[in-house]
């Protein structure tokens, strides 16, 4: 599944199959998301100004934590009834207005 909707549907099925929907409240999911964001930050915390692309084991750990963040975000948006792609596009639209390109 290579779309947000596809991942959302997989997460729905995953939670339903384990009877975990009862735990997937917006509050719980937001807290889990925050924890995973912390794990992502921790991977980079003490690196000295590492440039953009990363390789090797660090890249694998970053990918793992980034996936955790994304999965909780998608699940949170689903439970809260938020169209994540629509909300993201609306946000970019607002930012384009707030921060016009340099001339
Ligand atoms: Mg994690």
mmCIF file of N, CA, C and O and ligand atoms in Angstrom:
data_model
loop_
_atom_site.group_PDB
_atom_site.id
_atom_site.type_symbol
_atom_site.label_atom_id
_atom_site.label_comp_id
_atom_site.label_asym_id
_atom_site.label_seq_id
_atom_site.Cartn_x
_atom_site.Cartn_y
_atom_site.Cartn_z
ATOM 1 N N UNK A 1 0.862 -1.186 0.000
ATOM 2 C CA UNK A 1 0.000 0.000 0.000
ATOM 3 C C UNK A 1 0.896 1.233 0.000
ATOM 4 O O UNK A 1 1.678 1.428 0.922
ATOM 5 N N UNK A 2 0.794 2.035 -1.034
ATOM 6 C CA UNK A 2 1.687 3.176 -1.149
ATOM 7 C C UNK A 2 0.928 4.493 -1.150
ATOM 8 O O UNK A 2 1.306 5.431 -1.821
ATOM 9 N N UNK A 3 -0.141 4.555 -0.366
ATOM 10 C CA UNK A 3 -0.867 5.809 -0.223
ATOM 11 C C UNK A 3 -1.273 5.967 1.240
ATOM 12 O O UNK A 3 -1.293 4.990 1.998
ATOM 13 N N UNK A 4 -1.577 7.212 1.613
ATOM 14 C CA UNK A 4 -2.021 7.451 2.993
ATOM 15 C C UNK A 4 -3.294 6.648 3.271
ATOM 16 O O UNK A 4 -3.430 6.032 4.327
ATOM 17 N N UNK A 5 -4.212 6.652 2.316
ATOM 18 C CA UNK A 5 -5.455 5.899 2.524
ATOM 19 C C UNK A 5 -5.182 4.407 2.675
ATOM 20 O O UNK A 5 -5.835 3.726 3.480
ATOM 21 N N UNK A 6 -4.245 3.900 1.920
ATOM 22 C CA UNK A 6 -3.914 2.479 2.025
ATOM 23 C C UNK A 6 -3.338 2.127 3.388
ATOM 24 O O UNK A 6 -3.690 1.109 3.993
ATOM 25 N N UNK A 7 -2.441 2.972 3.868
ATOM 26 C CA UNK A 7 -1.862 2.741 5.194
ATOM 27 C C UNK A 7 -2.944 2.901 6.267
ATOM 28 O O UNK A 7 -3.018 2.113 7.215
ATOM 29 N N UNK A 8 -3.796 3.907 6.104
ATOM 30 C CA UNK A 8 -4.917 4.098 7.059
ATOM 31 C C UNK A 8 -5.766 2.826 7.153
ATOM 32 O O UNK A 8 -6.105 2.370 8.250
ATOM 33 N N UNK A 9 -6.067 2.250 6.007
ATOM 34 C CA UNK A 9 -6.901 1.042 5.999
ATOM 35 C C UNK A 9 -6.186 -0.133 6.654
ATOM 36 O O UNK A 9 -6.804 -0.923 7.380
ATOM 37 N N UNK A 10 -4.899 -0.263 6.409
ATOM 38 C CA UNK A 10 -4.134 -1.346 7.060
ATOM 39 C C UNK A 10 -4.121 -1.173 8.567
ATOM 40 O O UNK A 10 -4.235 -2.150 9.315
ATOM 41 N N UNK A 11 -3.967 0.072 9.011
ATOM 42 C CA UNK A 11 -3.965 0.328 10.455
ATOM 43 C C UNK A 11 -5.339 0.043 11.070
ATOM 44 O O UNK A 11 -5.434 -0.472 12.185
ATOM 45 N N UNK A 12 -6.398 0.382 10.359
ATOM 46 C CA UNK A 12 -7.746 0.048 10.837
ATOM 47 C C UNK A 12 -7.885 -1.457 11.036
ATOM 48 O O UNK A 12 -8.386 -1.917 12.069
ATOM 49 N N UNK A 13 -7.461 -2.198 10.045
ATOM 50 C CA UNK A 13 -7.569 -3.653 10.112
ATOM 51 C C UNK A 13 -6.691 -4.218 11.225
ATOM 52 O O UNK A 13 -7.091 -5.144 11.942
ATOM 53 N N UNK A 14 -5.504 -3.672 11.367
ATOM 54 C CA UNK A 14 -4.573 -4.121 12.413
ATOM 55 C C UNK A 14 -5.196 -3.925 13.795
ATOM 56 O O UNK A 14 -5.173 -4.831 14.632
ATOM 57 N N UNK A 15 -5.767 -2.742 14.030
ATOM 58 C CA UNK A 15 -6.365 -2.443 15.337
ATOM 59 C C UNK A 15 -7.609 -3.294 15.584
ATOM 60 O O UNK A 15 -7.791 -3.849 16.680
ATOM 61 N N UNK A 16 -8.438 -3.430 14.563
ATOM 62 C CA UNK A 16 -9.686 -4.191 14.728
ATOM 63 C C UNK A 16 -9.392 -5.660 15.024
ATOM 64 O O UNK A 16 -10.039 -6.278 15.878
ATOM 65 N N UNK A 17 -8.410 -6.218 14.346
ATOM 66 C CA UNK A 17 -8.087 -7.638 14.522
ATOM 67 C C UNK A 17 -7.583 -7.940 15.930
ATOM 68 O O UNK A 17 -7.625 -9.089 16.379
ATOM 69 N N UNK A 18 -7.092 -6.931 16.624
ATOM 70 C CA UNK A 18 -6.524 -7.122 17.973
ATOM 71 C C UNK A 18 -7.399 -6.515 19.066
ATOM 72 O O UNK A 18 -7.003 -6.481 20.227
ATOM 73 N N UNK A 19 -8.560 -5.999 18.646
ATOM 74 C CA UNK A 19 -9.473 -5.322 19.570
ATOM 75 C C UNK A 19 -8.773 -4.166 20.286
ATOM 76 O O UNK A 19 -8.960 -3.944 21.480
ATOM 77 N N UNK A 20 -7.966 -3.461 19.540
ATOM 78 C CA UNK A 20 -7.223 -2.332 20.107
ATOM 79 C C UNK A 20 -7.920 -0.997 19.861
ATOM 80 O O UNK A 20 -7.427 0.045 20.311
ATOM 81 N N UNK A 21 -9.053 -1.014 19.184
ATOM 82 C CA UNK A 21 -9.726 0.264 18.898
ATOM 83 C C UNK A 21 -10.075 1.003 20.184
ATOM 84 O O UNK A 21 -10.080 2.221 20.219
ATOM 85 N N UNK A 22 -10.361 0.221 21.234
ATOM 86 C CA UNK A 22 -10.715 0.823 22.521
ATOM 87 C C UNK A 22 -9.574 1.674 23.084
ATOM 88 O O UNK A 22 -9.802 2.583 23.880
ATOM 89 N N UNK A 23 -8.351 1.358 22.711
ATOM 90 C CA UNK A 23 -7.188 2.119 23.211
ATOM 91 C C UNK A 23 -6.811 3.279 22.300
ATOM 92 O O UNK A 23 -6.023 4.143 22.694
ATOM 93 N N UNK A 24 -7.321 3.257 21.098
ATOM 94 C CA UNK A 24 -6.906 4.249 20.098
ATOM 95 C C UNK A 24 -7.772 5.500 20.172
ATOM 96 O O UNK A 24 -8.488 5.851 19.234
ATOM 97 N N UNK A 25 -7.696 6.178 21.293
ATOM 98 C CA UNK A 25 -8.358 7.478 21.443
ATOM 99 C C UNK A 25 -7.419 8.549 20.903
ATOM 100 O O UNK A 25 -6.190 8.341 20.838
ATOM 101 N N UNK A 26 -7.953 9.702 20.527
ATOM 102 C CA UNK A 26 -7.065 10.774 20.072
ATOM 103 C C UNK A 26 -5.988 11.104 21.099
ATOM 104 O O UNK A 26 -4.821 11.319 20.732
ATOM 105 N N UNK A 27 -6.349 11.136 22.375
ATOM 106 C CA UNK A 27 -5.351 11.457 23.402
ATOM 107 C C UNK A 27 -4.234 10.406 23.437
ATOM 108 O O UNK A 27 -3.041 10.745 23.431
ATOM 109 N N UNK A 28 -4.613 9.149 23.478
ATOM 110 C CA UNK A 28 -3.594 8.097 23.543
ATOM 111 C C UNK A 28 -2.703 8.090 22.309
ATOM 112 O O UNK A 28 -1.484 7.890 22.404
ATOM 113 N N UNK A 29 -3.310 8.295 21.166
ATOM 114 C CA UNK A 29 -2.532 8.280 19.929
ATOM 115 C C UNK A 29 -1.613 9.490 19.841
ATOM 116 O O UNK A 29 -0.477 9.381 19.369
ATOM 117 N N UNK A 30 -2.087 10.638 20.317
ATOM 118 C CA UNK A 30 -1.228 11.832 20.327
ATOM 119 C C UNK A 30 -0.044 11.624 21.268
ATOM 120 O O UNK A 30 1.095 12.018 20.954
ATOM 121 N N UNK A 31 -0.291 10.988 22.402
ATOM 122 C CA UNK A 31 0.808 10.727 23.335
ATOM 123 C C UNK A 31 1.804 9.739 22.744
ATOM 124 O O UNK A 31 3.022 9.904 22.879
ATOM 125 N N UNK A 32 1.305 8.712 22.077
ATOM 126 C CA UNK A 32 2.190 7.741 21.435
ATOM 127 C C UNK A 32 2.997 8.405 20.324
ATOM 128 O O UNK A 32 4.196 8.154 20.166
ATOM 129 N N UNK A 33 2.344 9.262 19.568
ATOM 130 C CA UNK A 33 3.024 10.003 18.499
ATOM 131 C C UNK A 33 4.153 10.860 19.070
ATOM 132 O O UNK A 33 5.270 10.878 18.537
ATOM 133 N N UNK A 34 3.868 11.533 20.162
ATOM 134 C CA UNK A 34 4.888 12.374 20.784
ATOM 135 C C UNK A 34 6.074 11.538 21.252
ATOM 136 O O UNK A 34 7.235 11.931 21.093
ATOM 137 N N UNK A 35 5.789 10.381 21.831
ATOM 138 C CA UNK A 35 6.874 9.498 22.275
ATOM 139 C C UNK A 35 7.736 9.035 21.116
ATOM 140 O O UNK A 35 8.971 9.003 21.209
ATOM 141 N N UNK A 36 7.100 8.697 20.015
ATOM 142 C CA UNK A 36 7.861 8.235 18.845
ATOM 143 C C UNK A 36 8.667 9.384 18.235
ATOM 144 O O UNK A 36 9.786 9.161 17.746
ATOM 145 N N UNK A 37 8.111 10.593 18.261
ATOM 146 C CA UNK A 37 8.881 11.750 17.772
ATOM 147 C C UNK A 37 10.127 11.932 18.634
ATOM 148 O O UNK A 37 11.207 12.258 18.120
ATOM 149 N N UNK A 38 9.988 11.703 19.936
ATOM 150 C CA UNK A 38 11.143 11.773 20.826
ATOM 151 C C UNK A 38 12.190 10.724 20.484
ATOM 152 O O UNK A 38 13.392 10.997 20.530
ATOM 153 N N UNK A 39 11.747 9.524 20.140
ATOM 154 C CA UNK A 39 12.691 8.472 19.748
ATOM 155 C C UNK A 39 13.427 8.861 18.462
ATOM 156 O O UNK A 39 14.628 8.591 18.315
ATOM 157 N N UNK A 40 12.710 9.509 17.552
ATOM 158 C CA UNK A 40 13.347 9.973 16.307
ATOM 159 C C UNK A 40 14.421 11.017 16.617
ATOM 160 O O UNK A 40 15.552 10.947 16.111
ATOM 161 N N UNK A 41 14.070 11.963 17.460
ATOM 162 C CA UNK A 41 15.023 13.015 17.838
ATOM 163 C C UNK A 41 16.229 12.421 18.549
ATOM 164 O O UNK A 41 17.376 12.836 18.308
ATOM 165 N N UNK A 42 15.995 11.438 19.411
ATOM 166 C CA UNK A 42 17.088 10.843 20.181
ATOM 167 C C UNK A 42 18.162 10.227 19.281
ATOM 168 O O UNK A 42 19.340 10.205 19.635
ATOM 169 N N UNK A 43 17.757 9.746 18.120
ATOM 170 C CA UNK A 43 18.728 9.149 17.197
ATOM 171 C C UNK A 43 19.729 10.182 16.666
ATOM 172 O O UNK A 43 20.826 9.846 16.259
ATOM 173 N N UNK A 44 19.319 11.446 16.674
ATOM 174 C CA UNK A 44 20.157 12.505 16.100
ATOM 175 C C UNK A 44 20.745 13.432 17.152
ATOM 176 O O UNK A 44 21.543 14.321 16.828
ATOM 177 N N UNK A 45 20.347 13.220 18.397
ATOM 178 C CA UNK A 45 20.577 14.190 19.456
ATOM 179 C C UNK A 45 22.022 14.652 19.588
ATOM 180 O O UNK A 45 22.282 15.834 19.695
ATOM 181 N N UNK A 46 22.966 13.749 19.569
ATOM 182 C CA UNK A 46 24.344 14.123 19.865
ATOM 183 C C UNK A 46 25.247 14.091 18.652
ATOM 184 O O UNK A 46 26.477 14.131 18.776
ATOM 185 N N UNK A 47 24.668 14.063 17.482
ATOM 186 C CA UNK A 47 25.483 14.108 16.275
ATOM 187 C C UNK A 47 25.937 15.532 16.024
ATOM 188 O O UNK A 47 25.206 16.494 16.272
ATOM 189 N N UNK A 48 27.141 15.678 15.519
ATOM 190 C CA UNK A 48 27.688 17.001 15.243
ATOM 191 C C UNK A 48 27.322 17.430 13.829
ATOM 192 O O UNK A 48 28.008 17.073 12.883
ATOM 193 N N UNK A 49 26.269 18.193 13.712
ATOM 194 C CA UNK A 49 25.905 18.804 12.436
ATOM 195 C C UNK A 49 25.966 17.870 11.256
ATOM 196 O O UNK A 49 26.509 18.234 10.221
ATOM 197 N N UNK A 50 25.425 16.670 11.416
ATOM 198 C CA UNK A 50 25.463 15.711 10.318
ATOM 199 C C UNK A 50 24.760 16.290 9.098
ATOM 200 O O UNK A 50 23.675 16.838 9.213
ATOM 201 N N UNK A 51 25.376 16.206 7.937
ATOM 202 C CA UNK A 51 24.739 16.703 6.724
ATOM 203 C C UNK A 51 23.544 15.833 6.335
ATOM 204 O O UNK A 51 23.304 14.799 6.950
ATOM 205 N N UNK A 52 22.826 16.247 5.302
ATOM 206 C CA UNK A 52 21.564 15.634 4.892
ATOM 207 C C UNK A 52 21.474 14.125 4.881
ATOM 208 O O UNK A 52 21.047 13.526 5.872
ATOM 209 N N UNK A 53 21.856 13.496 3.793
ATOM 210 C CA UNK A 53 21.633 12.057 3.683
ATOM 211 C C UNK A 53 22.419 11.279 4.739
ATOM 212 O O UNK A 53 23.567 11.615 5.053
ATOM 213 N N UNK A 54 21.794 10.266 5.282
ATOM 214 C CA UNK A 54 22.453 9.377 6.236
ATOM 215 C C UNK A 54 22.491 7.983 5.646
ATOM 216 O O UNK A 54 21.703 7.648 4.770
ATOM 217 N N UNK A 55 23.414 7.200 6.133
ATOM 218 C CA UNK A 55 23.586 5.854 5.585
ATOM 219 C C UNK A 55 23.702 4.842 6.708
ATOM 220 O O UNK A 55 23.882 5.198 7.865
ATOM 221 N N UNK A 56 23.636 3.595 6.344
ATOM 222 C CA UNK A 56 23.932 2.506 7.262
ATOM 223 C C UNK A 56 22.926 2.342 8.383
ATOM 224 O O UNK A 56 21.739 2.638 8.217
ATOM 225 N N UNK A 57 23.425 1.896 9.550
ATOM 226 C CA UNK A 57 22.529 1.606 10.666
ATOM 227 C C UNK A 57 21.721 2.815 11.130
ATOM 228 O O UNK A 57 20.557 2.667 11.512
ATOM 229 N N UNK A 58 22.318 4.013 11.095
ATOM 230 C CA UNK A 58 21.564 5.198 11.511
ATOM 231 C C UNK A 58 20.368 5.417 10.591
ATOM 232 O O UNK A 58 19.264 5.723 11.042
ATOM 233 N N UNK A 59 20.587 5.245 9.289
ATOM 234 C CA UNK A 59 19.482 5.417 8.344
ATOM 235 C C UNK A 59 18.360 4.426 8.648
ATOM 236 O O UNK A 59 17.181 4.776 8.602
ATOM 237 N N UNK A 60 18.730 3.205 8.972
ATOM 238 C CA UNK A 60 17.719 2.188 9.290
ATOM 239 C C UNK A 60 16.949 2.566 10.548
ATOM 240 O O UNK A 60 15.721 2.413 10.612
ATOM 241 N N UNK A 61 17.651 3.071 11.557
ATOM 242 C CA UNK A 61 16.968 3.457 12.803
ATOM 243 C C UNK A 61 16.077 4.674 12.579
ATOM 244 O O UNK A 61 14.962 4.740 13.103
ATOM 245 N N UNK A 62 16.557 5.639 11.791
ATOM 246 C CA UNK A 62 15.732 6.809 11.486
ATOM 247 C C UNK A 62 14.484 6.413 10.713
ATOM 248 O O UNK A 62 13.386 6.912 10.986
ATOM 249 N N UNK A 63 14.641 5.528 9.760
ATOM 250 C CA UNK A 63 13.488 5.070 8.974
ATOM 251 C C UNK A 63 12.472 4.374 9.877
ATOM 252 O O UNK A 63 11.256 4.571 9.736
ATOM 253 N N UNK A 64 12.965 3.592 10.815
ATOM 254 C CA UNK A 64 12.082 2.869 11.729
ATOM 255 C C UNK A 64 11.289 3.845 12.601
ATOM 256 O O UNK A 64 10.066 3.712 12.763
ATOM 257 N N UNK A 65 11.975 4.849 13.135
ATOM 258 C CA UNK A 65 11.287 5.819 13.995
ATOM 259 C C UNK A 65 10.384 6.745 13.181
ATOM 260 O O UNK A 65 9.295 7.107 13.639
ATOM 261 N N UNK A 66 10.816 7.126 11.990
ATOM 262 C CA UNK A 66 9.962 7.956 11.125
ATOM 263 C C UNK A 66 8.678 7.202 10.785
ATOM 264 O O UNK A 66 7.583 7.788 10.745
ATOM 265 N N UNK A 67 8.797 5.914 10.551
ATOM 266 C CA UNK A 67 7.604 5.109 10.276
ATOM 267 C C UNK A 67 6.672 5.095 11.479
ATOM 268 O O UNK A 67 5.446 5.227 11.331
ATOM 269 N N UNK A 68 7.229 4.958 12.678
ATOM 270 C CA UNK A 68 6.386 4.994 13.886
ATOM 271 C C UNK A 68 5.603 6.301 13.966
ATOM 272 O O UNK A 68 4.405 6.308 14.255
ATOM 273 N N UNK A 69 6.294 7.405 13.716
ATOM 274 C CA UNK A 69 5.647 8.716 13.781
ATOM 275 C C UNK A 69 4.522 8.801 12.749
ATOM 276 O O UNK A 69 3.401 9.222 13.050
ATOM 277 N N UNK A 70 4.824 8.396 11.530
ATOM 278 C CA UNK A 70 3.829 8.474 10.459
ATOM 279 C C UNK A 70 2.619 7.594 10.762
ATOM 280 O O UNK A 70 1.470 8.007 10.573
ATOM 281 N N UNK A 71 2.865 6.397 11.238
ATOM 282 C CA UNK A 71 1.750 5.478 11.511
ATOM 283 C C UNK A 71 0.837 6.020 12.599
ATOM 284 O O UNK A 71 -0.392 5.971 12.469
ATOM 285 N N UNK A 72 1.428 6.544 13.664
ATOM 286 C CA UNK A 72 0.578 7.115 14.712
ATOM 287 C C UNK A 72 -0.153 8.355 14.219
ATOM 288 O O UNK A 72 -1.306 8.597 14.597
ATOM 289 N N UNK A 73 0.500 9.155 13.394
ATOM 290 C CA UNK A 73 -0.161 10.345 12.858
ATOM 291 C C UNK A 73 -1.350 9.962 11.973
ATOM 292 O O UNK A 73 -2.441 10.539 12.091
ATOM 293 N N UNK A 74 -1.145 9.005 11.120
ATOM 294 C CA UNK A 74 -2.231 8.568 10.238
ATOM 295 C C UNK A 74 -3.377 7.966 11.054
ATOM 296 O O UNK A 74 -4.555 8.246 10.803
ATOM 297 N N UNK A 75 -3.044 7.179 12.048
ATOM 298 C CA UNK A 75 -4.093 6.577 12.884
ATOM 299 C C UNK A 75 -4.829 7.640 13.697
ATOM 300 O O UNK A 75 -6.058 7.596 13.821
ATOM 301 N N UNK A 76 -4.097 8.596 14.237
ATOM 302 C CA UNK A 76 -4.720 9.694 14.984
ATOM 303 C C UNK A 76 -5.682 10.470 14.093
ATOM 304 O O UNK A 76 -6.821 10.759 14.485
ATOM 305 N N UNK A 77 -5.236 10.816 12.905
ATOM 306 C CA UNK A 77 -6.094 11.563 11.989
ATOM 307 C C UNK A 77 -7.345 10.760 11.648
ATOM 308 O O UNK A 77 -8.454 11.309 11.599
ATOM 309 N N UNK A 78 -7.192 9.479 11.451
ATOM 310 C CA UNK A 78 -8.344 8.632 11.116
ATOM 311 C C UNK A 78 -9.352 8.615 12.261
ATOM 312 O O UNK A 78 -10.545 8.847 12.060
ATOM 313 N N UNK A 79 -8.878 8.359 13.455
ATOM 314 C CA UNK A 79 -9.772 8.278 14.617
ATOM 315 C C UNK A 79 -10.452 9.624 14.868
ATOM 316 O O UNK A 79 -11.620 9.677 15.266
ATOM 317 N N UNK A 80 -9.728 10.705 14.622
ATOM 318 C CA UNK A 80 -10.268 12.043 14.869
ATOM 319 C C UNK A 80 -11.112 12.555 13.704
ATOM 320 O O UNK A 80 -11.680 13.645 13.787
ATOM 321 N N UNK A 81 -11.194 11.794 12.624
ATOM 322 C CA UNK A 81 -12.004 12.215 11.488
ATOM 323 C C UNK A 81 -11.373 13.320 10.659
ATOM 324 O O UNK A 81 -12.080 14.132 10.053
ATOM 325 N N UNK A 82 -10.050 13.345 10.645
ATOM 326 C CA UNK A 82 -9.323 14.369 9.891
ATOM 327 C C UNK A 82 -8.835 13.790 8.575
ATOM 328 O O UNK A 82 -8.241 12.699 8.552
ATOM 329 N N UNK A 83 -9.101 14.515 7.488
ATOM 330 C CA UNK A 83 -8.536 14.163 6.187
ATOM 331 C C UNK A 83 -7.122 14.751 6.162
ATOM 332 O O UNK A 83 -6.946 15.956 5.954
ATOM 333 N N UNK A 84 -6.140 13.889 6.390
ATOM 334 C CA UNK A 84 -4.776 14.344 6.592
ATOM 335 C C UNK A 84 -4.197 15.031 5.350
ATOM 336 O O UNK A 84 -3.524 16.063 5.462
ATOM 337 N N UNK A 85 -4.448 14.483 4.187
ATOM 338 C CA UNK A 85 -3.914 15.076 2.955
ATOM 339 C C UNK A 85 -4.563 16.434 2.698
ATOM 340 O O UNK A 85 -3.883 17.405 2.346
ATOM 341 N N UNK A 86 -5.865 16.508 2.914
ATOM 342 C CA UNK A 86 -6.570 17.784 2.747
ATOM 343 C C UNK A 86 -6.042 18.819 3.739
ATOM 344 O O UNK A 86 -5.791 19.974 3.375
ATOM 345 N N UNK A 87 -5.867 18.416 4.987
ATOM 346 C CA UNK A 87 -5.371 19.328 6.016
ATOM 347 C C UNK A 87 -3.952 19.789 5.692
ATOM 348 O O UNK A 87 -3.611 20.961 5.880
ATOM 349 N N UNK A 88 -3.115 18.873 5.206
ATOM 350 C CA UNK A 88 -1.731 19.227 4.877
ATOM 351 C C UNK A 88 -1.683 20.205 3.710
ATOM 352 O O UNK A 88 -0.919 21.178 3.732
ATOM 353 N N UNK A 89 -2.498 19.958 2.695
ATOM 354 C CA UNK A 89 -2.526 20.880 1.559
ATOM 355 C C UNK A 89 -3.041 22.255 1.963
ATOM 356 O O UNK A 89 -2.513 23.281 1.502
ATOM 357 N N UNK A 90 -4.049 22.283 2.835
ATOM 358 C CA UNK A 90 -4.568 23.569 3.322
ATOM 359 C C UNK A 90 -3.493 24.321 4.096
ATOM 360 O O UNK A 90 -3.369 25.547 3.996
ATOM 361 N N UNK A 91 -2.706 23.579 4.852
ATOM 362 C CA UNK A 91 -1.634 24.208 5.626
ATOM 363 C C UNK A 91 -0.561 24.801 4.707
ATOM 364 O O UNK A 91 -0.066 25.914 4.926
ATOM 365 N N UNK A 92 -0.183 24.049 3.692
ATOM 366 C CA UNK A 92 0.812 24.557 2.737
ATOM 367 C C UNK A 92 0.264 25.791 2.024
ATOM 368 O O UNK A 92 0.986 26.780 1.824
ATOM 369 N N UNK A 93 -1.029 25.752 1.677
ATOM 370 C CA UNK A 93 -1.653 26.927 1.040
ATOM 371 C C UNK A 93 -1.513 28.154 1.942
ATOM 372 O O UNK A 93 -1.143 29.235 1.480
ATOM 373 N N UNK A 94 -1.811 27.979 3.225
ATOM 374 C CA UNK A 94 -1.708 29.105 4.159
ATOM 375 C C UNK A 94 -0.256 29.569 4.291
ATOM 376 O O UNK A 94 0.021 30.774 4.354
ATOM 377 N N UNK A 95 0.670 28.628 4.349
ATOM 378 C CA UNK A 95 2.084 28.994 4.492
ATOM 379 C C UNK A 95 2.605 29.721 3.258
ATOM 380 O O UNK A 95 3.457 30.606 3.371
ATOM 381 N N UNK A 96 2.093 29.355 2.090
ATOM 382 C CA UNK A 96 2.513 30.058 0.872
ATOM 383 C C UNK A 96 2.087 31.522 0.915
ATOM 384 O O UNK A 96 2.782 32.390 0.386
ATOM 385 N N UNK A 97 0.941 31.768 1.543
ATOM 386 C CA UNK A 97 0.470 33.144 1.691
ATOM 387 C C UNK A 97 1.245 33.878 2.784
ATOM 388 O O UNK A 97 1.639 35.035 2.619
ATOM 389 N N UNK A 98 1.456 33.164 3.892
ATOM 390 C CA UNK A 98 2.154 33.791 5.031
ATOM 391 C C UNK A 98 3.608 34.098 4.704
ATOM 392 O O UNK A 98 4.170 35.078 5.197
ATOM 393 N N UNK A 99 4.243 33.235 3.942
ATOM 394 C CA UNK A 99 5.678 33.368 3.666
ATOM 395 C C UNK A 99 5.903 33.411 2.158
ATOM 396 O O UNK A 99 6.282 32.419 1.536
ATOM 397 N N UNK A 100 5.694 34.571 1.552
ATOM 398 C CA UNK A 100 5.874 34.677 0.105
ATOM 399 C C UNK A 100 7.338 34.425 -0.283
ATOM 400 O O UNK A 100 8.236 34.700 0.508
ATOM 401 N N UNK A 101 7.555 33.902 -1.491
ATOM 402 C CA UNK A 101 8.933 33.644 -1.920
ATOM 403 C C UNK A 101 9.733 34.940 -2.011
ATOM 404 O O UNK A 101 9.171 36.003 -2.266
ATOM 405 N N UNK A 102 11.030 34.807 -1.814
ATOM 406 C CA UNK A 102 11.907 35.978 -1.945
ATOM 407 C C UNK A 102 11.890 36.448 -3.389
ATOM 408 O O UNK A 102 11.824 35.652 -4.321
ATOM 409 N N UNK A 103 11.954 37.761 -3.563
ATOM 410 C CA UNK A 103 11.936 38.283 -4.939
ATOM 411 C C UNK A 103 13.313 38.735 -5.367
ATOM 412 O O UNK A 103 14.210 38.871 -4.609
HETATM 413 MG MG1 LIG B 1 9.823 3.807 17.926
#
